[in-house]
Coordinates of N, CA and C in Angstrom, one line a residue:
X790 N 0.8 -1.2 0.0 CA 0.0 0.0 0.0 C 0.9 1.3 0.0
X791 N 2.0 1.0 0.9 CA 2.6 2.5 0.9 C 3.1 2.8 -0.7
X792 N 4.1 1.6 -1.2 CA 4.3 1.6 -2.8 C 3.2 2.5 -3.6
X793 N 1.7 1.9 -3.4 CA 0.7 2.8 -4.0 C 0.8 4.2 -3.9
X794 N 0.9 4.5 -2.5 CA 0.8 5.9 -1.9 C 1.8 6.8 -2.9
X795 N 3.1 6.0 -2.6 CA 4.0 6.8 -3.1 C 4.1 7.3 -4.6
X796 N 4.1 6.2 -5.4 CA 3.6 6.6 -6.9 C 2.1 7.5 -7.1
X797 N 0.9 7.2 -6.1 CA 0.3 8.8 -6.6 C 0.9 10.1 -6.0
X798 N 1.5 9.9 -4.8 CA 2.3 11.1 -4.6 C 2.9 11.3 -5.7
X799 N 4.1 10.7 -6.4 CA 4.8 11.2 -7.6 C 4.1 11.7 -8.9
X800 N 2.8 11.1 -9.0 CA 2.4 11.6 -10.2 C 1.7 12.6 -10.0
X801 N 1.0 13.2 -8.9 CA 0.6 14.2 -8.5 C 1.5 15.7 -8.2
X802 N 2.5 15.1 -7.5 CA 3.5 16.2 -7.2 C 4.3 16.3 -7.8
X803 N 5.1 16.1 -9.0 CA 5.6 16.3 -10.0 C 5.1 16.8 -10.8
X804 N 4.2 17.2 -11.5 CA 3.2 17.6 -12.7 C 2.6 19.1 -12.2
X805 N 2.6 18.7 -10.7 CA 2.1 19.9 -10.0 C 2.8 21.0 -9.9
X806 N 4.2 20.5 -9.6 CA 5.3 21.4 -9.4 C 5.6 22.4 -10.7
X807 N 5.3 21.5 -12.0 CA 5.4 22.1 -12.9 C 4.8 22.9 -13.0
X808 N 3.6 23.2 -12.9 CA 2.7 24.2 -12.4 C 2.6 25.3 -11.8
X809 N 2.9 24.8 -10.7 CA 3.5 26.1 -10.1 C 4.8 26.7 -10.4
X810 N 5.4 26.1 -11.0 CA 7.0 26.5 -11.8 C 5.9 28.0 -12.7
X811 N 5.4 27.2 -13.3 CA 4.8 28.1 -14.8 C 4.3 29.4 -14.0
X812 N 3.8 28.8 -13.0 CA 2.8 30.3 -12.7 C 3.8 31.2 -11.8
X813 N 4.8 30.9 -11.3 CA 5.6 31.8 -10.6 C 5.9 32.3 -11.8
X814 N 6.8 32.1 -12.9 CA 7.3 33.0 -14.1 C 6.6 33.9 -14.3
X815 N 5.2 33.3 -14.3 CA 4.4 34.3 -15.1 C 3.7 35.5 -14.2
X816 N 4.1 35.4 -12.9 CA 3.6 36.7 -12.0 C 4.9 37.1 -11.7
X817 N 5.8 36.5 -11.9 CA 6.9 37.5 -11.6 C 7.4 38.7 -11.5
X818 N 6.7 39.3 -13.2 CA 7.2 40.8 -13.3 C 6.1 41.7 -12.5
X819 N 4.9 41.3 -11.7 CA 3.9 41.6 -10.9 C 4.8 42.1 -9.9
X820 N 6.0 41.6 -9.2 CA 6.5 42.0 -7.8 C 6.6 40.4 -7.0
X821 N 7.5 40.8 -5.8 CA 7.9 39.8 -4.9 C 6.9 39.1 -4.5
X822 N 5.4 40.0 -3.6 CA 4.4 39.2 -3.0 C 4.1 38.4 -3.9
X823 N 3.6 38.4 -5.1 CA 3.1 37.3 -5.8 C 3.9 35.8 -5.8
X824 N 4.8 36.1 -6.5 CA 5.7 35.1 -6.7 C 6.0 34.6 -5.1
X825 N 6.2 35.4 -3.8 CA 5.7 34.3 -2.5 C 4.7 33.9 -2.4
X826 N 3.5 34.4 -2.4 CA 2.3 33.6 -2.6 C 2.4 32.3 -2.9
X827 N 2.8 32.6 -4.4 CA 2.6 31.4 -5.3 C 3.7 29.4 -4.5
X828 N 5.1 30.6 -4.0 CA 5.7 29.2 -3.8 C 5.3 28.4 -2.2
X829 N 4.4 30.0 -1.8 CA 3.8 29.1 -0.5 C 3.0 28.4 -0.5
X830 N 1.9 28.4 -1.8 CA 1.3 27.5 -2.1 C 1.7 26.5 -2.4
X831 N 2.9 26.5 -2.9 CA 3.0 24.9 -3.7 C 4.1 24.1 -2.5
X832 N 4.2 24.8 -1.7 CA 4.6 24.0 0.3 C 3.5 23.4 0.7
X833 N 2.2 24.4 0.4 CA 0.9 24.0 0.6 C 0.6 22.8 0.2
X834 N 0.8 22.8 -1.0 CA 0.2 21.3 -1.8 C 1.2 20.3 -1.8
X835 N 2.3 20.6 -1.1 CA 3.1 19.4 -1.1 C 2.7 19.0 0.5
X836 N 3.1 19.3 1.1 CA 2.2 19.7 2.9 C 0.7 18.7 2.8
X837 N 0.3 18.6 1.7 CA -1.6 18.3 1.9 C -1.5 16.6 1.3
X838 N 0.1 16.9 0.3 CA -0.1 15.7 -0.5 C 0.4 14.7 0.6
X839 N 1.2 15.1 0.8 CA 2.2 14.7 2.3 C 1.2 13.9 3.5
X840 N -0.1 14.4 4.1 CA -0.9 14.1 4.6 C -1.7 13.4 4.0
X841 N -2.7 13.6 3.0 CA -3.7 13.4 2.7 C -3.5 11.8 1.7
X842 N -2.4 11.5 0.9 CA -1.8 10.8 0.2 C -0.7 9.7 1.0
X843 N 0.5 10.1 1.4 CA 1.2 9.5 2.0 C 0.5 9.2 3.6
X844 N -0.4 9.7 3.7 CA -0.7 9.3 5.0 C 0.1 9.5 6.3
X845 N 1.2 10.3 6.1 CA 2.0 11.1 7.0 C 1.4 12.0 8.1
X846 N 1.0 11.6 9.4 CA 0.5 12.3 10.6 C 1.7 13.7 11.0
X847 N 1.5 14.5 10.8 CA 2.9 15.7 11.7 C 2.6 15.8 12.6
X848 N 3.3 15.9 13.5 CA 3.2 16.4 15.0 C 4.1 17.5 15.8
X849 N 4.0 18.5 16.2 CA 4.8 19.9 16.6 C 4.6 19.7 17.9
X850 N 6.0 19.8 18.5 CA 6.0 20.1 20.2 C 6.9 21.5 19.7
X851 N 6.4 22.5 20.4 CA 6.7 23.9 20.4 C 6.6 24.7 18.9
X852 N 6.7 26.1 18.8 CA 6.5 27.0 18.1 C 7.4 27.5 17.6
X853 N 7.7 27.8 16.1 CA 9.0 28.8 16.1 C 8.4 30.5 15.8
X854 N 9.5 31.3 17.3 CA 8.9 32.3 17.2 C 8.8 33.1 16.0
X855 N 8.2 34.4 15.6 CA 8.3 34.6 14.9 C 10.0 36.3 14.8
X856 N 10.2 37.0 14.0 CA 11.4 37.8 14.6 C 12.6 37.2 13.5
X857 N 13.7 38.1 13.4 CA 14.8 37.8 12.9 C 15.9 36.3 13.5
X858 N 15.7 35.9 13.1 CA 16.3 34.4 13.4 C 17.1 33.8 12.9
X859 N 17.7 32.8 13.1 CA 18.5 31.3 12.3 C 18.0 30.7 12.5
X860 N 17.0 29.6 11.3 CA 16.4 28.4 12.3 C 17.3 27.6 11.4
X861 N 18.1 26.4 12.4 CA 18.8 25.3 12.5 C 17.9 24.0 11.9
X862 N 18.0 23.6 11.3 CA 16.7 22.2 11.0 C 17.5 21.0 10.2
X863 N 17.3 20.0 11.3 CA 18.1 18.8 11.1 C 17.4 18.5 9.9
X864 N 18.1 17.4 8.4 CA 17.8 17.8 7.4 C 18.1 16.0 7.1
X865 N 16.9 15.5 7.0 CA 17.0 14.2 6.4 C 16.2 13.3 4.9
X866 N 15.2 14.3 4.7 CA 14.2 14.0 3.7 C 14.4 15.3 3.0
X867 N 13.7 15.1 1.5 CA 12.7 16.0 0.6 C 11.7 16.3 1.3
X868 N 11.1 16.4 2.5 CA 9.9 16.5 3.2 C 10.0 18.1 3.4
X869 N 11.1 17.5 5.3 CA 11.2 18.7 6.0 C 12.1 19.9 4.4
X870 N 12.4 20.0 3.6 CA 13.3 20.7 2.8 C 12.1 21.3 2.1
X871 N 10.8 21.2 1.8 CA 9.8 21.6 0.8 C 9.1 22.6 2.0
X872 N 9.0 21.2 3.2 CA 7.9 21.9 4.4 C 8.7 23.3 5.0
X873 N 10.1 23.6 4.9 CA 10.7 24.5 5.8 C 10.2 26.3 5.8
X874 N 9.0 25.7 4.2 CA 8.4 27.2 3.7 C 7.3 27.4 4.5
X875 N 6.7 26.4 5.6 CA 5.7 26.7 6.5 C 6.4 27.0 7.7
X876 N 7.6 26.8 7.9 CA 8.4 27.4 9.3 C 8.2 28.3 9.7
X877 N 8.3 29.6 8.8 CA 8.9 30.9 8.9 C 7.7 31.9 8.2
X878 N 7.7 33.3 8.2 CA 7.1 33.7 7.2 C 7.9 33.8 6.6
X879 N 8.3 34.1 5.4 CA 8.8 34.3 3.6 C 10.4 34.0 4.2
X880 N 10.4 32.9 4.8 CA 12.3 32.8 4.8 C 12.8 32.7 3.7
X881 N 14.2 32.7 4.3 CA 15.2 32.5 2.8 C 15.9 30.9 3.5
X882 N 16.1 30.0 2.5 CA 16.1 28.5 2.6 C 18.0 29.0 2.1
X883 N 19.1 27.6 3.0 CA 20.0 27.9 2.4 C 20.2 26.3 2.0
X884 N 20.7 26.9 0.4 CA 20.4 24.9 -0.2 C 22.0 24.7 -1.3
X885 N 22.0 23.2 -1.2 CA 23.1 23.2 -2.5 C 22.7 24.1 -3.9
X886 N 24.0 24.5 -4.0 CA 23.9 25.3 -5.5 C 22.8 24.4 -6.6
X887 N 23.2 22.9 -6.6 CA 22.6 22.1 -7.8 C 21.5 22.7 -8.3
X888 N 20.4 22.9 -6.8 CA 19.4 22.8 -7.2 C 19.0 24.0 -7.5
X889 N 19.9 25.3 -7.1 CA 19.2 26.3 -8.4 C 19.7 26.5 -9.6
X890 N 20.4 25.7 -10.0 CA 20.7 25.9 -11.5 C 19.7 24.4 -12.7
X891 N 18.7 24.1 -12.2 CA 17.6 23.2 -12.2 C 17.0 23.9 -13.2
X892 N 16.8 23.8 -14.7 CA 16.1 24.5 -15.6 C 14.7 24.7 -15.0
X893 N 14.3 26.2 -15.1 CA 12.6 25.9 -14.7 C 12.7 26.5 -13.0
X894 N 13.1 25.4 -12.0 CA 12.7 25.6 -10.8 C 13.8 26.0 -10.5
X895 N 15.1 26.0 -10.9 CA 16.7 27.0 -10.5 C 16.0 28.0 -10.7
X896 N 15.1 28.8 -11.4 CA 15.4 30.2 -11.8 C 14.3 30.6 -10.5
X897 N 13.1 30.2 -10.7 CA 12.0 29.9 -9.8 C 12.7 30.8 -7.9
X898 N 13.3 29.3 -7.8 CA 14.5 29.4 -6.2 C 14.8 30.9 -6.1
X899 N 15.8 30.9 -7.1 CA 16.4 32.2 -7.1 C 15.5 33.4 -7.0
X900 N 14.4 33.1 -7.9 CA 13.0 34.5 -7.5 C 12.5 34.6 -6.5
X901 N 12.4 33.7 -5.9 CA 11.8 33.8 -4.4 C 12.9 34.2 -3.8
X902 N 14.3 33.6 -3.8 CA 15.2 34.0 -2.7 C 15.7 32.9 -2.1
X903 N 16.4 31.9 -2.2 CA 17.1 31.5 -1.5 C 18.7 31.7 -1.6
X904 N 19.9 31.0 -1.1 CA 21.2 31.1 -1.1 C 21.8 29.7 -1.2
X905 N 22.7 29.9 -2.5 CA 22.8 28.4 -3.1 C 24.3 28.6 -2.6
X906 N 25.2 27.6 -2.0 CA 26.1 27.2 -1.9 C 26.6 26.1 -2.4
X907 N 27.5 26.7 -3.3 CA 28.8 25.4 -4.1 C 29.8 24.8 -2.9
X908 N 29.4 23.7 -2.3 CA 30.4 22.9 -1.2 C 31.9 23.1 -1.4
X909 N 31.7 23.0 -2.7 CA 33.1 22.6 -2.7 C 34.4 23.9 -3.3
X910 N 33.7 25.3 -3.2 CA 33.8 26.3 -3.4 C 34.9 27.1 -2.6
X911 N 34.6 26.0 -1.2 CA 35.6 26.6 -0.2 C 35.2 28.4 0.4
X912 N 35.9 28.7 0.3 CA 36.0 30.1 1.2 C 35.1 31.5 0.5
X913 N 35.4 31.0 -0.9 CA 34.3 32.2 -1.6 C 33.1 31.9 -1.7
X914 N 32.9 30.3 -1.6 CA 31.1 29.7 -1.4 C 30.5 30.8 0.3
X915 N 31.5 30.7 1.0 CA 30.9 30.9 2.4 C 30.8 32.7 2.1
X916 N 31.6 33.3 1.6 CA 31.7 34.6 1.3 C 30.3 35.0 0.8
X917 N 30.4 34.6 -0.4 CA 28.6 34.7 -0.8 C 27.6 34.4 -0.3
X918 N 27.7 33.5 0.5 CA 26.9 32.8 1.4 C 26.4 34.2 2.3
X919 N 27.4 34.8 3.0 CA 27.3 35.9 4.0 C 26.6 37.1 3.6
X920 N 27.2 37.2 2.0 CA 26.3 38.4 1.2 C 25.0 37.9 1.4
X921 N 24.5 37.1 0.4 CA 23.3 36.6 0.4 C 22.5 37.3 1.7
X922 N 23.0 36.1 3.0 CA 22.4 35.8 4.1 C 22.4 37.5 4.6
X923 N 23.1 38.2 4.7 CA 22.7 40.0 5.0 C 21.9 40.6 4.2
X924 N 21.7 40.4 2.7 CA 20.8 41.5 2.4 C 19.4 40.4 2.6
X925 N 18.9 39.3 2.8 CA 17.4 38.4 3.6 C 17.2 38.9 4.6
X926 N 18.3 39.2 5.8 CA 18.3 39.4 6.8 C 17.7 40.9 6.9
X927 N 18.4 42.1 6.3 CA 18.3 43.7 5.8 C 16.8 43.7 5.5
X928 N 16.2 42.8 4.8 CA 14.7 42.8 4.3 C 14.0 42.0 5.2
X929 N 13.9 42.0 6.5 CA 13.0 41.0 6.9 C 12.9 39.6 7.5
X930 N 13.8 39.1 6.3 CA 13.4 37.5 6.0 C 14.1 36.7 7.0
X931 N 13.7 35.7 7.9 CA 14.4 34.4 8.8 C 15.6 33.6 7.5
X932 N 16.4 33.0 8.4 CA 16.8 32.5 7.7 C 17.2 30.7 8.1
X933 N 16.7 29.9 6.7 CA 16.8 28.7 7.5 C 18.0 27.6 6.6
X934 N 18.8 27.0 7.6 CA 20.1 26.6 7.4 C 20.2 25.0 7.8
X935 N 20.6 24.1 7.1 CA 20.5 22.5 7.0 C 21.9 22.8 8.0
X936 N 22.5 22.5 9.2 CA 23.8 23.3 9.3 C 24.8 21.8 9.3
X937 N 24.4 20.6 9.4 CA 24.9 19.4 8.5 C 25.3 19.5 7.2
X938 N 24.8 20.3 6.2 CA 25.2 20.5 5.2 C 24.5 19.5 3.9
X939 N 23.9 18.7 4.1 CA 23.1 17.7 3.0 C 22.0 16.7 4.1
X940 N 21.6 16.0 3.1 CA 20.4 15.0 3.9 C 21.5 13.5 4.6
X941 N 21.0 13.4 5.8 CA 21.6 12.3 6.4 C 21.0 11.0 6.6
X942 N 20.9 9.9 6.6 CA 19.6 8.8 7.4 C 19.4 8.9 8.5
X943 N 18.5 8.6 8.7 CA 17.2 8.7 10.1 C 18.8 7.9 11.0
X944 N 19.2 8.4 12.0 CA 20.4 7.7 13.5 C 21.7 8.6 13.0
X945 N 21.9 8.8 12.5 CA 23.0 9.6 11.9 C 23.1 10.8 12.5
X946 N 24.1 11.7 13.2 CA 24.6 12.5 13.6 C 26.3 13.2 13.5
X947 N 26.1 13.3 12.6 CA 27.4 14.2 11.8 C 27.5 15.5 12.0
X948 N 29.0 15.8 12.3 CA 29.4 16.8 12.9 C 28.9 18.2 12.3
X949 N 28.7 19.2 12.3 CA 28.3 20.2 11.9 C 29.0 21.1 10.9
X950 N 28.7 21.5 9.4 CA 29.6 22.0 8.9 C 30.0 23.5 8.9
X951 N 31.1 23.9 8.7 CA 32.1 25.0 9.2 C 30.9 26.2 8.7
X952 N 30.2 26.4 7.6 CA 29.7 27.1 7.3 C 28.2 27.8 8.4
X953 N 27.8 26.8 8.9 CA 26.5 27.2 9.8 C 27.5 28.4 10.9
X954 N 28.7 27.9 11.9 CA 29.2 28.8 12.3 C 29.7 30.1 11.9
X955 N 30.2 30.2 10.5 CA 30.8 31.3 9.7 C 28.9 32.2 9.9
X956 N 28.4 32.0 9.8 CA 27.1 32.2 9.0 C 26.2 32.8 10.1
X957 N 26.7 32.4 11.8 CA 26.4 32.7 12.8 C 26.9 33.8 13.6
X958 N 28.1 34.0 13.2 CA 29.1 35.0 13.6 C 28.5 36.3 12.7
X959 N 28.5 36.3 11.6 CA 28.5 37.2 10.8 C 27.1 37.6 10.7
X960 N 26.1 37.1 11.0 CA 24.8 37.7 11.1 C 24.5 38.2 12.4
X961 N 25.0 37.4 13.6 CA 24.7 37.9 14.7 C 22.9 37.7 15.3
X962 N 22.7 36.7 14.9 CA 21.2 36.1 14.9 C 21.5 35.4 15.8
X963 N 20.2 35.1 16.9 CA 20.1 34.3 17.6 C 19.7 32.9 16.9
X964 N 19.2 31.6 17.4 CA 19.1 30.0 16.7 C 18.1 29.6 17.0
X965 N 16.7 29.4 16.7 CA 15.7 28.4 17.1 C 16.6 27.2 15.9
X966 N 16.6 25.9 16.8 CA 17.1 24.4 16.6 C 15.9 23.5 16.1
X967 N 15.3 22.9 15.1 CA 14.7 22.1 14.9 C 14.8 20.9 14.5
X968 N 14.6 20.2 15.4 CA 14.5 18.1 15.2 C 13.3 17.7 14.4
X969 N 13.6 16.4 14.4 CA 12.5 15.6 13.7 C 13.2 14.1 13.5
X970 N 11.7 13.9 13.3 CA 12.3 11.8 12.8 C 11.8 11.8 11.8
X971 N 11.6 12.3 10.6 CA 11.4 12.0 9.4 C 12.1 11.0 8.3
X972 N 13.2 11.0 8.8 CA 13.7 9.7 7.8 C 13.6 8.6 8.3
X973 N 12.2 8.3 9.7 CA 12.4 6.8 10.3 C 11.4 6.5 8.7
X974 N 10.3 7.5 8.1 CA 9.1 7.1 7.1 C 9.5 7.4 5.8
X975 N 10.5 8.4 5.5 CA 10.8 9.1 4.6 C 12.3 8.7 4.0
X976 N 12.9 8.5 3.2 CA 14.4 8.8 2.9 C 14.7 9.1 1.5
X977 N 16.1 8.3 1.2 CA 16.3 8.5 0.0 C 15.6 7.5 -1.3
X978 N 15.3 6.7 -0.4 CA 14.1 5.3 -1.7 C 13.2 6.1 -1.7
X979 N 12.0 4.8 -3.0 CA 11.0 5.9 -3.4 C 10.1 5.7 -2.7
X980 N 10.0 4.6 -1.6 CA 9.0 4.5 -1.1 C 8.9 5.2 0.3
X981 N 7.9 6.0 0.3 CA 7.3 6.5 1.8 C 6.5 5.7 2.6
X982 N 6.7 5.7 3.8 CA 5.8 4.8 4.6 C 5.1 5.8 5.1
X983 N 4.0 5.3 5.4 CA 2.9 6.1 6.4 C 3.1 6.1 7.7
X984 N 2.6 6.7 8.7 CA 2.9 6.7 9.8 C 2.7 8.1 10.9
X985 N 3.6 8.9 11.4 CA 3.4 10.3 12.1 C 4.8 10.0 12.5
X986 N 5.0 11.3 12.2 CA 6.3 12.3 12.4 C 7.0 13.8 13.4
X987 N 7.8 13.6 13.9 CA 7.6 14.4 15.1 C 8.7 15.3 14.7
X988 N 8.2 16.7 14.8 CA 8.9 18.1 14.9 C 9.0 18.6 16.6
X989 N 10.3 18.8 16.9 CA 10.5 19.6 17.9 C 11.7 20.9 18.0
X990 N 10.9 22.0 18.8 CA 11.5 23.3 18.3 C 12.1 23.4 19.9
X991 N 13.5 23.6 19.3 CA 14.5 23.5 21.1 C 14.0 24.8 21.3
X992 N 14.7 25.2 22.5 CA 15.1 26.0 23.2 C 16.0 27.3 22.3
X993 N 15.6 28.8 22.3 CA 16.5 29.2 21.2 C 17.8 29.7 21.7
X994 N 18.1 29.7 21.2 CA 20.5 29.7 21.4 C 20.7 31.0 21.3
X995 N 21.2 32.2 22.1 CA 21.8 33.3 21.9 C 22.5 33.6 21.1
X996 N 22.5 35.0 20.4 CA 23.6 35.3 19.6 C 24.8 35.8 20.4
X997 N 26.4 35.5 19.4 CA 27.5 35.8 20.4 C 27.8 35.0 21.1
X998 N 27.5 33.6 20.9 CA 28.9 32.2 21.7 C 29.6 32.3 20.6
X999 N 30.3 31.7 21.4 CA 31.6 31.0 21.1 C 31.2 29.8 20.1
X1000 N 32.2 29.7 19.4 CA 32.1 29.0 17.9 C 31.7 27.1 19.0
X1001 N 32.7 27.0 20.0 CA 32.2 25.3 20.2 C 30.7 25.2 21.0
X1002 N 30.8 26.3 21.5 CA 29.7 26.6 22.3 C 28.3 26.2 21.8
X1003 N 27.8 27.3 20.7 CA 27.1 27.6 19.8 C 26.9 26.4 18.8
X1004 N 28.0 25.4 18.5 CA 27.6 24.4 17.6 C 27.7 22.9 18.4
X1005 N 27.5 23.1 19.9 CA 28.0 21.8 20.6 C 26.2 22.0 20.9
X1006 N 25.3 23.0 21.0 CA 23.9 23.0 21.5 C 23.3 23.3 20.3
X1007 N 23.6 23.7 19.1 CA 23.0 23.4 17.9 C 22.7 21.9 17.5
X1008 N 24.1 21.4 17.6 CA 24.1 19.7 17.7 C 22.9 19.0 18.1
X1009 N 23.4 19.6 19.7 CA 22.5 18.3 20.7 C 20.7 18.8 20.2
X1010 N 20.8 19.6 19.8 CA 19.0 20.5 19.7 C 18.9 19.8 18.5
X1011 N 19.2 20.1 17.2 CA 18.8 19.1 15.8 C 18.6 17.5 16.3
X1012 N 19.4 17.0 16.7 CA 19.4 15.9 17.6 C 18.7 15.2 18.6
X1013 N 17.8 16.3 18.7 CA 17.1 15.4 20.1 C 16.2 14.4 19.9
X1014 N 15.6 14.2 18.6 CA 15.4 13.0 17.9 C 15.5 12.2 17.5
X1015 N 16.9 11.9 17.2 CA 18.2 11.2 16.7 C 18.3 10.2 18.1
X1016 N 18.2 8.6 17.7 CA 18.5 8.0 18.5 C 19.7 7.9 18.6

């Protein structure tokens, strides 16, 4: 059954996305609000597909506030990475470069706003990274950061990459931390299992520790669902 689930999720959400690909282009030259509208919607419809289809239960222990922020969000699925557009109002998502240079939905990314980092860019990736992340910050926008640096499996706890720290110092933002068990139902196969999923929003982290400090309770906070 889940096999089923998952292939109507795919043929529904795929086709769909295209969709909303099309319709962001085309309100683009309208201004910013539209084109957020449009990609909150399609969080929306992935969010509904997610429930209503996969049969995925979410569950939230705590709130993330609302205010200039870092949210931290342990990063194991396509799930939490689509869902991270219902976190925040209008954040800015920070993602591998790949996927905005994605014909169609690369250009899309980039119209809404997020900040693509080439890994392997070294020192001028992080550079840009900081531009980016100040002028989101200068307008408004939360900013939300995988600070692992790619998707891990559900037990996995890998050290934190250099960038979430660089990226903490230089904005001077305080951290709401968010866990989850999403890869116990979700991963990199194609199959989704059904089931309920648990989101938990730590305690938020001060701006201004110290670099071990700051990434020793980022850690343990993404983590606290991590067996």
């Amino acid at each position: 059954m889940d096999a089923l689930r998952s292939a109507l999720f795919a043929l529904l959400f795929y086709p769909g996305t295209l969709l909303y690909v099309l319709t962001v282009i085309a309100v683009s030259p309208i201004g910013d609000a539209p084109v957020q509208r449009v990609v909150h919607a399609w969080s929306s419809f992935h969010n509904w597909l997610v429930r209503n289809i996969l049969k995925i239960r979410i569950e939230w222990d705590g709130e993330i506030p609302e205010g200039a922020y870092l949210i931290a969000v342990k990063h194991q699925s396509m799930m939490e990475a689509v869902d991270t557009l219902h976190f925040a109002r209008t954040p800015v998502v920070v993602m591998k470069r790949e996927l905005t240079v994605i014909p169609l939905f690369g250009w899309v990314t980039r119209r809404y706003g997020v900040i693509g980092v080439d890994r392997d860019a070294g020192a001028a990736a992080l550079r840009t990274m900081m531009t980016e992340a100040r002028a989101a910050v200068a307008k408004g926008r939360p900013i939300i950061i995988f600070p692992e640096g790619t998707r891990v499996p559900y037990g996995d706890r890998p050290e934190l990459r250099p960038g979430f720290a660089g990226l903490y110092r230089a904005l001077g933002l305080p951290v709401v931390p968010v866990s989850h068990d999403v890869g116990r139902l979700w991963n990199r196969g194609f199959v989704k299992r059904s089931g309920t999923v648990h989101f938990k929003v730590g305690e938020v982290i001060p701006a201004g520790l110290k670099r071990p400090e700051v990434e020793a309770r980022v850690h343990a906070a993404i983590n606290a669902l991590t067996p």
